[in-house]
mmCIF file of C-alpha atoms in Angstrom:
data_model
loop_
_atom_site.group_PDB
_atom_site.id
_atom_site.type_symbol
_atom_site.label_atom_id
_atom_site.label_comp_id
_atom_site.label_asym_id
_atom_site.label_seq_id
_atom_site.Cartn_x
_atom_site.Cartn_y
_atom_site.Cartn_z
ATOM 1 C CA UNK A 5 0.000 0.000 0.000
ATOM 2 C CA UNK A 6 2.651 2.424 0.987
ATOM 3 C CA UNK A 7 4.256 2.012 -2.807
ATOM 4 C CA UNK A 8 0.894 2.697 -4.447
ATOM 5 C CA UNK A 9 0.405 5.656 -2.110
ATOM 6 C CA UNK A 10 3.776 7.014 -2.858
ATOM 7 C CA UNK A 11 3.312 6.658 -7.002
ATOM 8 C CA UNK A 12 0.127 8.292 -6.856
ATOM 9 C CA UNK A 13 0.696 11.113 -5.395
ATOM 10 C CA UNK A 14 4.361 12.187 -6.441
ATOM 11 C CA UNK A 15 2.762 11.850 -9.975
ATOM 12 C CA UNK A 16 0.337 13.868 -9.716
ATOM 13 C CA UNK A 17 3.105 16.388 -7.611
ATOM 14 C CA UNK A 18 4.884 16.073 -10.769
ATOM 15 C CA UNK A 19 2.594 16.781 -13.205
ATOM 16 C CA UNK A 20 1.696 20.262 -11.477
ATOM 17 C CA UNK A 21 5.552 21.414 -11.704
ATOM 18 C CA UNK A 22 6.528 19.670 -15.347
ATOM 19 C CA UNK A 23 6.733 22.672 -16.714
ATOM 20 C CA UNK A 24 9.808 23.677 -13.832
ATOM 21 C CA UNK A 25 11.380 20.905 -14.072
ATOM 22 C CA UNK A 26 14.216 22.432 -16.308
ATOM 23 C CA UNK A 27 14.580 25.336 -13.588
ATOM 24 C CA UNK A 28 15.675 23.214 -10.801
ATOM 25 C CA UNK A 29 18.789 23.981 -9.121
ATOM 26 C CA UNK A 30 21.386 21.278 -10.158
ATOM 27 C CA UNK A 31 25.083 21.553 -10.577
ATOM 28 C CA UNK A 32 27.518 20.305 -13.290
ATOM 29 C CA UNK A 33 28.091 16.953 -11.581
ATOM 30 C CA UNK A 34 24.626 16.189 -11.297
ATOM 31 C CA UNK A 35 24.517 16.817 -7.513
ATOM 32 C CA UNK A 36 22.327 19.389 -5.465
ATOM 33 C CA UNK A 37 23.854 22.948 -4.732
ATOM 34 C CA UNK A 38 24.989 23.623 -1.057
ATOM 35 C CA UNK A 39 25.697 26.047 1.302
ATOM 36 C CA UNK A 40 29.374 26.382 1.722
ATOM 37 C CA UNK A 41 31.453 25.899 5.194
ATOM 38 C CA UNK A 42 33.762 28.301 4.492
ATOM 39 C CA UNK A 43 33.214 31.923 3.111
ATOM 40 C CA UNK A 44 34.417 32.068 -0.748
ATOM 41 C CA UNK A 45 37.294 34.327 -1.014
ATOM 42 C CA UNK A 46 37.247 34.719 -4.907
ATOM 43 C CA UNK A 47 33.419 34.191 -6.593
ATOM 44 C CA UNK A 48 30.317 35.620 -5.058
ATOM 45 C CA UNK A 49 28.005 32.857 -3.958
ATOM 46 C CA UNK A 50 28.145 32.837 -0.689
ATOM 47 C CA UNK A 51 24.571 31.477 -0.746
ATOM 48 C CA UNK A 52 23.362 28.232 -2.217
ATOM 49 C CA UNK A 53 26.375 27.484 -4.535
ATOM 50 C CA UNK A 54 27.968 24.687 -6.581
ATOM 51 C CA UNK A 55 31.548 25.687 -5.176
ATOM 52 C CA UNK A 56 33.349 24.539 -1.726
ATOM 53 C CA UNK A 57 36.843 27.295 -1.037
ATOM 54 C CA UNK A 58 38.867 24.615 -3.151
ATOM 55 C CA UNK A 59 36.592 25.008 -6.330
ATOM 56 C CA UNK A 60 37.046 28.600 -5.635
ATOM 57 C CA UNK A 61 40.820 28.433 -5.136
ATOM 58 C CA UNK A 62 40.506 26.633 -8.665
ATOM 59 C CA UNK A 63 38.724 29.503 -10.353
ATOM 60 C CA UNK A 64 40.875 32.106 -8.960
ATOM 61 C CA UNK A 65 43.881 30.418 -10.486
ATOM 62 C CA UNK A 66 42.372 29.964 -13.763
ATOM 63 C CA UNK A 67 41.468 33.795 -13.821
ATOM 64 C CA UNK A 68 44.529 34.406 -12.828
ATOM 65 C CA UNK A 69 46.395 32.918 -15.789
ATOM 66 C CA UNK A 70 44.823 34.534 -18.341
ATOM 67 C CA UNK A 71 46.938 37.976 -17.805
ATOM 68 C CA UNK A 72 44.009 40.057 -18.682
ATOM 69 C CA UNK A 73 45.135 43.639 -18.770
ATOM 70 C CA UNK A 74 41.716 45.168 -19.643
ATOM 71 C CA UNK A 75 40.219 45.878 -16.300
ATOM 72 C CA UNK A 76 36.404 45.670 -17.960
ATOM 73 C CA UNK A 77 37.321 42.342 -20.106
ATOM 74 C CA UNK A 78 38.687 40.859 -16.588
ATOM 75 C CA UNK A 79 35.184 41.759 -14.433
ATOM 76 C CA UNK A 80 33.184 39.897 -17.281
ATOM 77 C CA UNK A 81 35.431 36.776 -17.592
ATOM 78 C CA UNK A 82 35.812 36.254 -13.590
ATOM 79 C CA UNK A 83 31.950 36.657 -13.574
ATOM 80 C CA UNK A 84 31.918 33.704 -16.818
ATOM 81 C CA UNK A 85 34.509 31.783 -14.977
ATOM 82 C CA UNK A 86 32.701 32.209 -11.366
ATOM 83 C CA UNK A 87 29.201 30.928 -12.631
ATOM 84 C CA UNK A 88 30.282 27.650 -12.673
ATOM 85 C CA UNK A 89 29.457 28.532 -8.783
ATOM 86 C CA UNK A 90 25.858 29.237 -9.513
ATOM 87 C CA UNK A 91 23.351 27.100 -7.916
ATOM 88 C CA UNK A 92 21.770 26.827 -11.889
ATOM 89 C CA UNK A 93 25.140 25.801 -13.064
ATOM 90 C CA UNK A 94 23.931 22.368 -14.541
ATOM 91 C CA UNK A 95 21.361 24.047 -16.670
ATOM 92 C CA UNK A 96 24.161 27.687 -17.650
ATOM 93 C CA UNK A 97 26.717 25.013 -18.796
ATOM 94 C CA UNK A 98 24.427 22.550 -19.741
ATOM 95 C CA UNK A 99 25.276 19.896 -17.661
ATOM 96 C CA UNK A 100 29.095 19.513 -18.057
ATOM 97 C CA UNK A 101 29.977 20.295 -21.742
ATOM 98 C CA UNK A 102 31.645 23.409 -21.789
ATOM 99 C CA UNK A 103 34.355 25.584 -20.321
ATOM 100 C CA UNK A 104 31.830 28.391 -20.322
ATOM 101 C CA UNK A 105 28.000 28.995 -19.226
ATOM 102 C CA UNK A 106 25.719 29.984 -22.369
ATOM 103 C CA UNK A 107 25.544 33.734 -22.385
ATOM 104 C CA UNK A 108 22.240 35.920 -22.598
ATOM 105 C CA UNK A 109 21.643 37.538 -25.836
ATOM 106 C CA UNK A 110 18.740 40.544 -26.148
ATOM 107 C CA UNK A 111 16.170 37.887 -26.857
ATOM 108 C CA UNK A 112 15.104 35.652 -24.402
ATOM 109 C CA UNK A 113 11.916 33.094 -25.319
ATOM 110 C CA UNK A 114 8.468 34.016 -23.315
ATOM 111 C CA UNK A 115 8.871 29.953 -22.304
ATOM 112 C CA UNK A 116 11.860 30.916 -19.984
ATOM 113 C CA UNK A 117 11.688 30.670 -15.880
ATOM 114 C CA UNK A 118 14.432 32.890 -15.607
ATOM 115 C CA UNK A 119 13.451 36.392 -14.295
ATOM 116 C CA UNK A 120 13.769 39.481 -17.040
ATOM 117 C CA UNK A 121 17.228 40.902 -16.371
ATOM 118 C CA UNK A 122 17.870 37.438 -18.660
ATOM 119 C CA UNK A 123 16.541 39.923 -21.337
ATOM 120 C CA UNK A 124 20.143 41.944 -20.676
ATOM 121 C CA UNK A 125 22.222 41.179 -24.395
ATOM 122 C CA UNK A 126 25.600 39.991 -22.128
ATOM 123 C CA UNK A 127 27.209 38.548 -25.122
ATOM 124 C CA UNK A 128 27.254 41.705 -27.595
ATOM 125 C CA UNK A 129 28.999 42.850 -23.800
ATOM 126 C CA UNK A 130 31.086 40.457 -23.584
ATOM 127 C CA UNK A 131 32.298 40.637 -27.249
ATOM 128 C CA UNK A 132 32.303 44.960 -27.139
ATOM 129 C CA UNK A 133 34.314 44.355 -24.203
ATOM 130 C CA UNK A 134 36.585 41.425 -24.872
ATOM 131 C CA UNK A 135 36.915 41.695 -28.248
ATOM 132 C CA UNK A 136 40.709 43.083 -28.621
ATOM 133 C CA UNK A 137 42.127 42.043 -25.448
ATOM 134 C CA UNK A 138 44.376 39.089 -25.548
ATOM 135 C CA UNK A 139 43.512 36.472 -23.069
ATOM 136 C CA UNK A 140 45.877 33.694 -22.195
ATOM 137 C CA UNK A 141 44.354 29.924 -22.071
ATOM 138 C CA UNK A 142 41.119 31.526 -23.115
ATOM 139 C CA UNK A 143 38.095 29.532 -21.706
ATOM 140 C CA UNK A 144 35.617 30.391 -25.418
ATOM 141 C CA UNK A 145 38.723 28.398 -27.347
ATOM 142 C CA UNK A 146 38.797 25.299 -24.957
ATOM 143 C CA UNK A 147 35.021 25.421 -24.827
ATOM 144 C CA UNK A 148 33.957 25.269 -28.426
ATOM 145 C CA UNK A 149 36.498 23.256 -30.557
ATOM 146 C CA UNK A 150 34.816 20.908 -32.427
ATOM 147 C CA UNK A 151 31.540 22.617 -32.520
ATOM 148 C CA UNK A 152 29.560 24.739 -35.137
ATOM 149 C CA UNK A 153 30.642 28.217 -35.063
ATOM 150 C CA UNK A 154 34.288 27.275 -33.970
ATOM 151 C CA UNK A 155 36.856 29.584 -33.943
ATOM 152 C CA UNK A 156 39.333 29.655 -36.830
ATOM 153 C CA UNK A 157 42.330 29.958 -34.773
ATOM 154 C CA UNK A 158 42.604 28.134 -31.933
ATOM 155 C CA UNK A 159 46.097 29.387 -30.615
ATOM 156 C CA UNK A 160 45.021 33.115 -30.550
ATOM 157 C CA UNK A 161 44.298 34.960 -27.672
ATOM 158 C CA UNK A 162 41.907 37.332 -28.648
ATOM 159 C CA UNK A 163 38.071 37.013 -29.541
ATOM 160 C CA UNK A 164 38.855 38.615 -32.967
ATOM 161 C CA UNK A 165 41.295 36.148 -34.056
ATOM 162 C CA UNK A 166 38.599 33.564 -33.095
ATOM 163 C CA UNK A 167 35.695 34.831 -34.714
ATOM 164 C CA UNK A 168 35.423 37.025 -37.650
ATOM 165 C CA UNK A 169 32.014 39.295 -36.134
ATOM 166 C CA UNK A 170 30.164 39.528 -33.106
ATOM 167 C CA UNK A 171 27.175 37.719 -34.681
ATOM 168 C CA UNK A 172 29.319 34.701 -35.156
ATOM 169 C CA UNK A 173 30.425 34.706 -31.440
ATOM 170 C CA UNK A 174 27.525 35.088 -29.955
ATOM 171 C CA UNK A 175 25.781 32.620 -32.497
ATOM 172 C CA UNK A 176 28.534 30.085 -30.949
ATOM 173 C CA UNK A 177 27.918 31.263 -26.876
ATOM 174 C CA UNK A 178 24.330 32.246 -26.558
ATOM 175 C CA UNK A 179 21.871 29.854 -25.623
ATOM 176 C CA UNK A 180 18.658 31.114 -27.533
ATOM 177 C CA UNK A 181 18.460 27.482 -29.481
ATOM 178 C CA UNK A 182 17.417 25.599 -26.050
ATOM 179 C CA UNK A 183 13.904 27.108 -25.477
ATOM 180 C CA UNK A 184 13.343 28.020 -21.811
ATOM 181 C CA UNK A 185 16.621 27.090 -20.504
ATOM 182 C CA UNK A 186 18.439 29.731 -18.681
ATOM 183 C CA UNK A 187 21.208 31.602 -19.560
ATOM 184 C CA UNK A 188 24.329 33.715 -18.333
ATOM 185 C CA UNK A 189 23.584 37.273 -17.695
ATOM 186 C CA UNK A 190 26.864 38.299 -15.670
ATOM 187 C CA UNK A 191 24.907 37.274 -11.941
ATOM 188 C CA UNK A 192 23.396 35.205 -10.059
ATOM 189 C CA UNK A 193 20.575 33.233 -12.071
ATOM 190 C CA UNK A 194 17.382 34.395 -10.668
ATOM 191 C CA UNK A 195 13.802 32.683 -11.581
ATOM 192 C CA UNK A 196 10.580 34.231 -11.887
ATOM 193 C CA UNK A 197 8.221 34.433 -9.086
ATOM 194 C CA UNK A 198 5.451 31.921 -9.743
ATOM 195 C CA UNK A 199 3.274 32.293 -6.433
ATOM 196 C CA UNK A 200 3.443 30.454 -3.494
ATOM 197 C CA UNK A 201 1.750 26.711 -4.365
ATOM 198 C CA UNK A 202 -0.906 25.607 -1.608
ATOM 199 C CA UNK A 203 0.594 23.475 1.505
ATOM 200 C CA UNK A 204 -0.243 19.840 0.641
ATOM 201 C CA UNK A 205 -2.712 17.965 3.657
ATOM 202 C CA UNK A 206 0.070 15.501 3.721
ATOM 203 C CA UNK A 207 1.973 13.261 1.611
ATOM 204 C CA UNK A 208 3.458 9.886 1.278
ATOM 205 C CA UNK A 209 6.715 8.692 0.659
ATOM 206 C CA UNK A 210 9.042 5.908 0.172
ATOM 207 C CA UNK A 211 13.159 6.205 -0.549
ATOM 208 C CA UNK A 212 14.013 5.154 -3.794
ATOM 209 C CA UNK A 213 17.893 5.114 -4.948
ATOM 210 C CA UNK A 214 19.774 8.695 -4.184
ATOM 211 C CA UNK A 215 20.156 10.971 -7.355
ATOM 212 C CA UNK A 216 19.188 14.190 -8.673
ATOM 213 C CA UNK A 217 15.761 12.737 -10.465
ATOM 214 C CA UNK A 218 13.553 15.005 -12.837
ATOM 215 C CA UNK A 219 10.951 13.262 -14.074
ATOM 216 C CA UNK A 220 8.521 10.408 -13.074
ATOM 217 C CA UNK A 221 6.297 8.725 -15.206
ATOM 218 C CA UNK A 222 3.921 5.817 -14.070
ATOM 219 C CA UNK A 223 4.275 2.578 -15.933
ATOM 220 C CA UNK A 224 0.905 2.011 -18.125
ATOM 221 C CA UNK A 225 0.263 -1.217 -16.948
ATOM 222 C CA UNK A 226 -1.634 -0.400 -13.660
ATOM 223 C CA UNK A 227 1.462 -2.189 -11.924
ATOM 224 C CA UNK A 228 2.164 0.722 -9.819
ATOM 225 C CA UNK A 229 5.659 0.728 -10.594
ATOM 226 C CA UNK A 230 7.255 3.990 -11.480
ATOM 227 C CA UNK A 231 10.302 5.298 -14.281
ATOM 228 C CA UNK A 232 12.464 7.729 -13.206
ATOM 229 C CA UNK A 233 14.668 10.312 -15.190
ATOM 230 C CA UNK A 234 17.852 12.211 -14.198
ATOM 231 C CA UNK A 235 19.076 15.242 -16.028
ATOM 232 C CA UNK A 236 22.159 13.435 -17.366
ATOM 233 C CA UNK A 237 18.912 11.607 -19.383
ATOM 234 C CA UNK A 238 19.548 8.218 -17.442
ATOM 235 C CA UNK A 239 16.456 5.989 -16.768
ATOM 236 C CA UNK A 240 15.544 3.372 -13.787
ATOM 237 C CA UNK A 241 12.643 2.186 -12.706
ATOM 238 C CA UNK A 242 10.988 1.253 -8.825
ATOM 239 C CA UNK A 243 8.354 -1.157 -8.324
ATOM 240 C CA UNK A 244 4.910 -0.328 -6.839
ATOM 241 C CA UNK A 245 3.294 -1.945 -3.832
ATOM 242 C CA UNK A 246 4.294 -5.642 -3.320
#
């Protein structure tokens, strides 16, 4: 009873908040965000984060080696570096396949959680910004080799020798192709305010395998068992009442 009680009602939990499923806080290795011991020196999340002080010492480094000289080019690329921190990091770098988040562009899809500041065009910023400085072990080069839109010259240090126009870059960076998924604005991701839900009159539950799980869907056999997906698209299943 206590299986069939659990199904039933996380599905139907589920089905109210499908559509926020994709605006979950998750980070890069597929584990929940945390609150860190220790205060981090370097990025600011100091919050919910993805980052311990050792990620942070990390980041700090990386910045570091780049030998930015431009003091505007360096206060966007710690920010791009830093959101790796973000409690939303999962979703910015979408999952784990880049050295850098996906970067807001002036057009943001009505289907999107995230708040409007994601409306702010960072990577014509970015590129204004960035565009002439040279930047040692530059993140955009390690991030998008291989891909369409990569740069031309892989061993240059500056966004120009990379990309031949703005619209190119940002065609590579921005993340307007993956409707409703947030992007990188230069901050902390922030969602929009959908209400406060109603207090359930209780609820059921039952432990099934740790992981960060998305998605439940109840087998169509009347078996009360249950598949579950996690954002790295992996499937399992738990059996119903027994």
């Amino acid at each position: 009873m206590g299986g069939s009680c659990f199904v039933g009602i996380l599905f139907l939990i589920l089905l109210q908040f499908l559509d926020s499923c994709s605006g979950l806080p998750l980070c890069t290795d597929s584990r929940a965000p945390f609150i860190p011991s220790s205060h981090l020196q370097f990025c600011p999340y100091n919050g919910t984060s993805c980052c311990n002080d050792t990620d942070d010492l990390s980041i700090k480094k990386q910045f570091e080696s780049m030998n930015i000289s431009d003091p505007g080019c360096a206060s966007l690329l710690k920010s791009i570096l830093c959101a790796r921190c973000d409690q939303f990091s999962a979703e910015l770098f979408r999952v784990d396949s880049g050295a850098v988040p996906v970067l807001c562009n002036s057009t943001v899809s009505a289907h999107s959680t995230q708040s409007n500041e994601a409306t702010n065009d960072y990577c014509s910023q970015v590129w204004s910004t960035c565009q002439n400085v040279s930047i040692l072990n530059s993140p955009f080069a390690a991030s998008l080799q291989g891909r369409a839109g990569a740069p031309r010259n892989s061993n240059s240090t500056k966004l120009t020798d990379l990309w031949q126009s703005q619209t190119d870059f940002c065609n590579a960076v921005d993340g307007t192709s993956n409707d409703g998924a947030a992007c990188f604005t230069g901050a902390p991701v922030t969602l929009n305010s959908t209400g406060t839900p109603s207090p359930l009159s209780g609820m059921c539950l039952e432990k099934i395998p740790n992981g960060s799980y998305l998605n439940m869907a109840g087998h169509p056999d009347g078996s009360n068992r249950a598949f579950f997906s996690n954002q790295q698209g992996k499937f399992g299943w738990q059996l119903g009442a027994r």
